[in-house]
mmCIF file of C-alpha atoms in Angstrom:
data_model
loop_
_atom_site.group_PDB
_atom_site.id
_atom_site.type_symbol
_atom_site.label_atom_id
_atom_site.label_comp_id
_atom_site.label_asym_id
_atom_site.label_seq_id
_atom_site.Cartn_x
_atom_site.Cartn_y
_atom_site.Cartn_z
ATOM 1 C CA UNK A 259 8.105 -31.255 -20.198
ATOM 2 C CA UNK A 260 10.272 -28.737 -22.114
ATOM 3 C CA UNK A 261 7.500 -26.115 -21.442
ATOM 4 C CA UNK A 262 7.817 -26.678 -17.740
ATOM 5 C CA UNK A 263 11.609 -26.302 -17.815
ATOM 6 C CA UNK A 264 11.155 -23.096 -19.801
ATOM 7 C CA UNK A 265 8.759 -21.637 -17.222
ATOM 8 C CA UNK A 266 11.225 -22.314 -14.403
ATOM 9 C CA UNK A 267 14.201 -20.840 -16.171
ATOM 10 C CA UNK A 268 15.261 -17.509 -14.869
ATOM 11 C CA UNK A 269 14.343 -14.482 -16.960
ATOM 12 C CA UNK A 270 17.016 -12.991 -19.128
ATOM 13 C CA UNK A 271 18.372 -9.717 -17.775
ATOM 14 C CA UNK A 272 19.321 -6.541 -19.726
ATOM 15 C CA UNK A 273 22.203 -7.305 -22.148
ATOM 16 C CA UNK A 274 24.568 -4.479 -23.108
ATOM 17 C CA UNK A 275 25.641 -4.268 -26.726
ATOM 18 C CA UNK A 276 29.094 -5.835 -26.044
ATOM 19 C CA UNK A 277 27.530 -8.985 -24.522
ATOM 20 C CA UNK A 278 24.930 -9.210 -27.318
ATOM 21 C CA UNK A 279 27.528 -9.085 -29.975
ATOM 22 C CA UNK A 280 29.535 -11.774 -28.244
ATOM 23 C CA UNK A 281 26.723 -14.123 -27.947
ATOM 24 C CA UNK A 282 25.734 -13.611 -31.578
ATOM 25 C CA UNK A 283 29.383 -14.194 -32.707
ATOM 26 C CA UNK A 284 29.416 -17.487 -30.543
ATOM 27 C CA UNK A 285 26.294 -18.777 -32.149
ATOM 28 C CA UNK A 286 27.205 -17.866 -35.852
ATOM 29 C CA UNK A 287 30.637 -19.432 -35.383
ATOM 30 C CA UNK A 288 32.641 -16.288 -35.859
ATOM 31 C CA UNK A 289 33.922 -16.159 -32.206
ATOM 32 C CA UNK A 290 37.559 -17.486 -32.356
ATOM 33 C CA UNK A 291 39.302 -15.900 -29.390
ATOM 34 C CA UNK A 292 41.841 -18.192 -27.752
ATOM 35 C CA UNK A 293 40.965 -19.365 -24.225
ATOM 36 C CA UNK A 294 43.984 -17.663 -22.616
ATOM 37 C CA UNK A 295 43.009 -14.304 -24.262
ATOM 38 C CA UNK A 296 39.323 -14.281 -23.456
ATOM 39 C CA UNK A 297 38.052 -11.438 -21.263
ATOM 40 C CA UNK A 298 35.967 -12.028 -18.080
ATOM 41 C CA UNK A 299 32.917 -10.673 -20.153
ATOM 42 C CA UNK A 300 33.504 -13.127 -22.886
ATOM 43 C CA UNK A 301 33.867 -16.036 -20.416
ATOM 44 C CA UNK A 302 30.642 -14.835 -18.817
ATOM 45 C CA UNK A 303 28.763 -14.945 -22.225
ATOM 46 C CA UNK A 304 30.091 -18.373 -22.977
ATOM 47 C CA UNK A 305 28.887 -19.550 -19.518
ATOM 48 C CA UNK A 306 25.500 -17.984 -20.178
ATOM 49 C CA UNK A 307 25.121 -19.862 -23.471
ATOM 50 C CA UNK A 308 25.946 -23.162 -21.883
ATOM 51 C CA UNK A 309 23.609 -22.614 -18.921
ATOM 52 C CA UNK A 310 20.606 -21.328 -20.681
ATOM 53 C CA UNK A 311 20.598 -23.426 -23.913
ATOM 54 C CA UNK A 312 17.745 -21.386 -25.292
ATOM 55 C CA UNK A 313 19.682 -18.914 -27.313
ATOM 56 C CA UNK A 314 19.336 -19.012 -31.107
ATOM 57 C CA UNK A 315 19.679 -16.876 -34.134
ATOM 58 C CA UNK A 316 16.672 -15.513 -36.011
ATOM 59 C CA UNK A 317 16.318 -15.250 -39.814
ATOM 60 C CA UNK A 318 18.047 -11.857 -40.018
ATOM 61 C CA UNK A 319 20.810 -12.796 -37.575
ATOM 62 C CA UNK A 320 19.165 -11.229 -34.533
ATOM 63 C CA UNK A 321 19.545 -12.957 -31.208
ATOM 64 C CA UNK A 322 16.527 -14.875 -29.792
ATOM 65 C CA UNK A 323 16.001 -16.328 -26.315
ATOM 66 C CA UNK A 324 13.186 -18.607 -25.715
ATOM 67 C CA UNK A 325 11.722 -17.874 -29.153
ATOM 68 C CA UNK A 326 11.581 -14.066 -28.414
ATOM 69 C CA UNK A 327 13.887 -11.347 -29.738
ATOM 70 C CA UNK A 328 16.448 -9.935 -27.254
ATOM 71 C CA UNK A 329 16.419 -6.363 -26.745
ATOM 72 C CA UNK A 330 19.784 -4.617 -26.279
ATOM 73 C CA UNK A 331 20.108 -2.462 -23.131
ATOM 74 C CA UNK A 332 21.059 0.532 -25.266
ATOM 75 C CA UNK A 333 17.947 0.078 -27.522
ATOM 76 C CA UNK A 334 15.501 -0.315 -24.730
ATOM 77 C CA UNK A 335 14.781 3.419 -24.132
ATOM 78 C CA UNK A 336 13.819 3.735 -27.792
ATOM 79 C CA UNK A 337 11.328 0.864 -27.570
ATOM 80 C CA UNK A 338 9.798 2.242 -24.333
ATOM 81 C CA UNK A 339 9.450 5.755 -25.734
ATOM 82 C CA UNK A 340 7.635 4.266 -28.864
ATOM 83 C CA UNK A 341 5.270 2.149 -26.762
ATOM 84 C CA UNK A 342 4.622 5.166 -24.357
ATOM 85 C CA UNK A 343 3.545 7.423 -27.235
ATOM 86 C CA UNK A 344 1.505 4.838 -29.018
ATOM 87 C CA UNK A 345 -0.459 3.997 -25.867
ATOM 88 C CA UNK A 346 -1.149 7.596 -24.939
ATOM 89 C CA UNK A 347 1.115 7.735 -21.771
ATOM 90 C CA UNK A 348 0.764 4.249 -20.331
ATOM 91 C CA UNK A 349 2.677 3.107 -17.233
ATOM 92 C CA UNK A 350 5.732 0.868 -16.828
ATOM 93 C CA UNK A 351 3.586 -2.276 -16.241
ATOM 94 C CA UNK A 352 1.497 -1.797 -19.370
ATOM 95 C CA UNK A 353 4.664 -1.252 -21.485
ATOM 96 C CA UNK A 354 6.371 -4.280 -19.853
ATOM 97 C CA UNK A 355 3.376 -6.517 -20.642
ATOM 98 C CA UNK A 356 3.157 -5.385 -24.234
ATOM 99 C CA UNK A 357 6.854 -5.715 -24.993
ATOM 100 C CA UNK A 358 7.319 -9.155 -23.389
ATOM 101 C CA UNK A 359 4.936 -10.631 -25.939
ATOM 102 C CA UNK A 360 7.568 -10.473 -28.526
ATOM 103 C CA UNK A 361 10.679 -9.391 -26.763
ATOM 104 C CA UNK A 362 12.886 -10.390 -23.785
ATOM 105 C CA UNK A 363 16.020 -9.125 -22.043
ATOM 106 C CA UNK A 364 14.404 -6.452 -19.800
ATOM 107 C CA UNK A 365 12.528 -5.979 -16.530
ATOM 108 C CA UNK A 366 9.597 -3.807 -15.377
ATOM 109 C CA UNK A 367 12.012 -1.951 -13.158
ATOM 110 C CA UNK A 368 14.235 -1.177 -15.968
ATOM 111 C CA UNK A 369 11.374 0.328 -17.816
ATOM 112 C CA UNK A 370 10.257 2.246 -14.759
ATOM 113 C CA UNK A 371 13.745 3.875 -14.439
ATOM 114 C CA UNK A 372 13.796 4.846 -18.097
ATOM 115 C CA UNK A 373 10.406 6.524 -17.844
ATOM 116 C CA UNK A 374 11.411 8.481 -14.554
ATOM 117 C CA UNK A 375 14.673 9.719 -16.326
ATOM 118 C CA UNK A 376 12.865 10.747 -19.483
ATOM 119 C CA UNK A 377 11.505 14.125 -20.516
ATOM 120 C CA UNK A 378 8.465 12.933 -22.273
ATOM 121 C CA UNK A 379 7.251 11.121 -19.213
ATOM 122 C CA UNK A 380 7.526 14.241 -16.957
ATOM 123 C CA UNK A 381 5.920 16.425 -19.662
ATOM 124 C CA UNK A 382 2.837 14.036 -19.587
ATOM 125 C CA UNK A 383 2.849 13.587 -15.760
ATOM 126 C CA UNK A 384 4.582 16.721 -14.270
ATOM 127 C CA UNK A 385 5.860 16.454 -10.672
ATOM 128 C CA UNK A 386 5.525 19.605 -8.714
ATOM 129 C CA UNK A 387 8.568 20.251 -6.302
ATOM 130 C CA UNK A 388 7.353 23.653 -4.977
ATOM 131 C CA UNK A 389 4.909 22.196 -2.486
ATOM 132 C CA UNK A 390 5.421 23.565 0.994
ATOM 133 C CA UNK A 391 6.599 21.072 3.439
ATOM 134 C CA UNK A 392 4.108 20.290 6.380
ATOM 135 C CA UNK A 393 5.086 22.217 9.465
ATOM 136 C CA UNK A 394 4.387 20.811 12.926
ATOM 137 C CA UNK A 395 2.790 23.300 15.271
ATOM 138 C CA UNK A 396 4.320 23.329 18.698
ATOM 139 C CA UNK A 397 4.152 25.569 21.810
ATOM 140 C CA UNK A 398 6.288 26.117 24.838
ATOM 141 C CA UNK A 399 3.523 25.999 27.575
ATOM 142 C CA UNK A 400 0.075 24.775 28.044
ATOM 143 C CA UNK A 401 -2.879 27.066 27.149
ATOM 144 C CA UNK A 402 -0.908 29.336 24.897
ATOM 145 C CA UNK A 403 -2.361 27.964 21.616
ATOM 146 C CA UNK A 404 -5.511 26.062 20.719
ATOM 147 C CA UNK A 405 -6.650 24.429 17.500
ATOM 148 C CA UNK A 406 -10.346 24.348 16.873
ATOM 149 C CA UNK A 407 -12.568 22.601 14.463
ATOM 150 C CA UNK A 408 -16.003 21.105 14.006
ATOM 151 C CA UNK A 409 -16.475 17.372 13.297
ATOM 152 C CA UNK A 410 -19.417 16.456 11.227
ATOM 153 C CA UNK A 411 -21.108 13.312 12.862
ATOM 154 C CA UNK A 412 -24.528 13.442 11.015
ATOM 155 C CA UNK A 413 -24.130 9.776 9.939
ATOM 156 C CA UNK A 414 -23.525 8.855 13.556
ATOM 157 C CA UNK A 415 -25.957 11.258 15.438
ATOM 158 C CA UNK A 416 -26.582 10.597 19.091
ATOM 159 C CA UNK A 417 -29.691 11.363 21.019
ATOM 160 C CA UNK A 418 -29.490 12.160 24.594
ATOM 161 C CA UNK A 419 -32.363 13.399 26.893
ATOM 162 C CA UNK A 420 -34.575 14.356 23.962
ATOM 163 C CA UNK A 421 -31.874 16.157 21.988
ATOM 164 C CA UNK A 422 -29.987 14.941 18.915
ATOM 165 C CA UNK A 423 -26.233 15.909 18.616
ATOM 166 C CA UNK A 424 -24.756 15.773 15.127
ATOM 167 C CA UNK A 425 -21.579 17.681 15.546
ATOM 168 C CA UNK A 426 -18.583 17.808 17.969
ATOM 169 C CA UNK A 427 -16.634 21.096 18.753
ATOM 170 C CA UNK A 428 -13.009 19.920 18.917
ATOM 171 C CA UNK A 429 -10.742 22.051 20.970
ATOM 172 C CA UNK A 430 -6.959 20.845 21.335
ATOM 173 C CA UNK A 431 -4.359 22.442 23.397
ATOM 174 C CA UNK A 432 -1.263 22.355 21.172
ATOM 175 C CA UNK A 433 1.403 21.971 23.897
ATOM 176 C CA UNK A 434 -0.221 18.986 25.707
ATOM 177 C CA UNK A 435 -2.435 17.702 22.784
ATOM 178 C CA UNK A 436 -5.191 17.652 25.441
ATOM 179 C CA UNK A 437 -8.631 17.358 23.712
ATOM 180 C CA UNK A 438 -11.611 19.225 25.057
ATOM 181 C CA UNK A 439 -14.709 18.024 22.888
ATOM 182 C CA UNK A 440 -18.165 19.531 23.160
ATOM 183 C CA UNK A 441 -21.247 18.075 21.577
ATOM 184 C CA UNK A 442 -23.389 20.307 19.193
ATOM 185 C CA UNK A 443 -26.850 20.055 17.860
ATOM 186 C CA UNK A 444 -26.169 22.459 14.985
ATOM 187 C CA UNK A 445 -23.258 24.520 13.606
ATOM 188 C CA UNK A 446 -25.076 27.878 14.303
ATOM 189 C CA UNK A 447 -22.654 30.579 15.612
ATOM 190 C CA UNK A 448 -24.698 31.054 18.871
ATOM 191 C CA UNK A 449 -24.334 27.386 19.746
ATOM 192 C CA UNK A 450 -20.699 27.160 18.886
ATOM 193 C CA UNK A 451 -19.948 30.378 20.848
ATOM 194 C CA UNK A 452 -21.815 28.830 23.933
ATOM 195 C CA UNK A 453 -19.729 25.713 23.676
ATOM 196 C CA UNK A 454 -16.500 27.750 23.480
ATOM 197 C CA UNK A 455 -17.555 29.722 26.572
ATOM 198 C CA UNK A 456 -18.046 26.454 28.421
ATOM 199 C CA UNK A 457 -14.668 25.312 27.439
ATOM 200 C CA UNK A 458 -13.079 28.622 28.581
ATOM 201 C CA UNK A 459 -14.905 28.455 31.937
ATOM 202 C CA UNK A 460 -13.403 25.001 32.564
ATOM 203 C CA UNK A 461 -9.733 25.904 31.536
ATOM 204 C CA UNK A 462 -9.493 29.292 33.345
ATOM 205 C CA UNK A 463 -6.980 30.689 34.058
ATOM 206 C CA UNK A 464 -5.286 28.980 31.076
ATOM 207 C CA UNK A 465 -7.112 30.889 28.496
ATOM 208 C CA UNK A 466 -5.535 30.838 25.048
ATOM 209 C CA UNK A 467 -4.821 34.057 23.192
ATOM 210 C CA UNK A 468 -3.824 32.178 20.014
ATOM 211 C CA UNK A 469 -6.543 30.181 18.121
ATOM 212 C CA UNK A 470 -5.880 28.235 14.981
ATOM 213 C CA UNK A 471 -8.875 27.289 12.963
ATOM 214 C CA UNK A 472 -10.198 27.399 9.287
ATOM 215 C CA UNK A 473 -13.436 29.094 10.043
ATOM 216 C CA UNK A 474 -14.370 32.797 10.835
ATOM 217 C CA UNK A 475 -14.221 33.363 14.592
ATOM 218 C CA UNK A 476 -15.647 36.899 14.167
ATOM 219 C CA UNK A 477 -18.894 35.397 13.141
ATOM 220 C CA UNK A 478 -19.246 34.001 16.690
ATOM 221 C CA UNK A 479 -18.957 37.390 18.306
#
């Protein structure tokens, strides 16, 4: 029954040093502040003790909650760094699961914030901030710019009238996003050039003078 109640009890949050000391003083009997002179923080700690009922003092006077040692908020970064180094750069969840075996008074989110704000974490996992931002290509009128690529469809080849088509020449008008696909048997320059010629004949007089692609168009000439 007691174990069931303990599982339902809310996990203890991060305690700053001031609250930690107040709770320890309450438990060892050295807290003697008159009721009228108590601060909101002191009243909050007294209410926490009455509500939780699982605070106790360890052999060395350290604060325990649910049988586990309470980590002070100010000391948590030191424990996180030590665990991070001992486990060769593990993540917040691994550190949380290892620490919660013997300690309480912290959350996985708190550990994550400590890691992200630490120098040792970013030395182990550098974050590059000089990456170029993706730029959307636009145009002011149809037919002014095309984007061309070849789609590999070998795993889904289609046979039609005795011929097997394994590629698709994809021609896209940037302004309208209109797609002009052409099936290809191979990626040979002669066949690609013939497919492009067919596209040009259909789209005349809207023939693009600007073409964006990642392969060499000169090889098709």
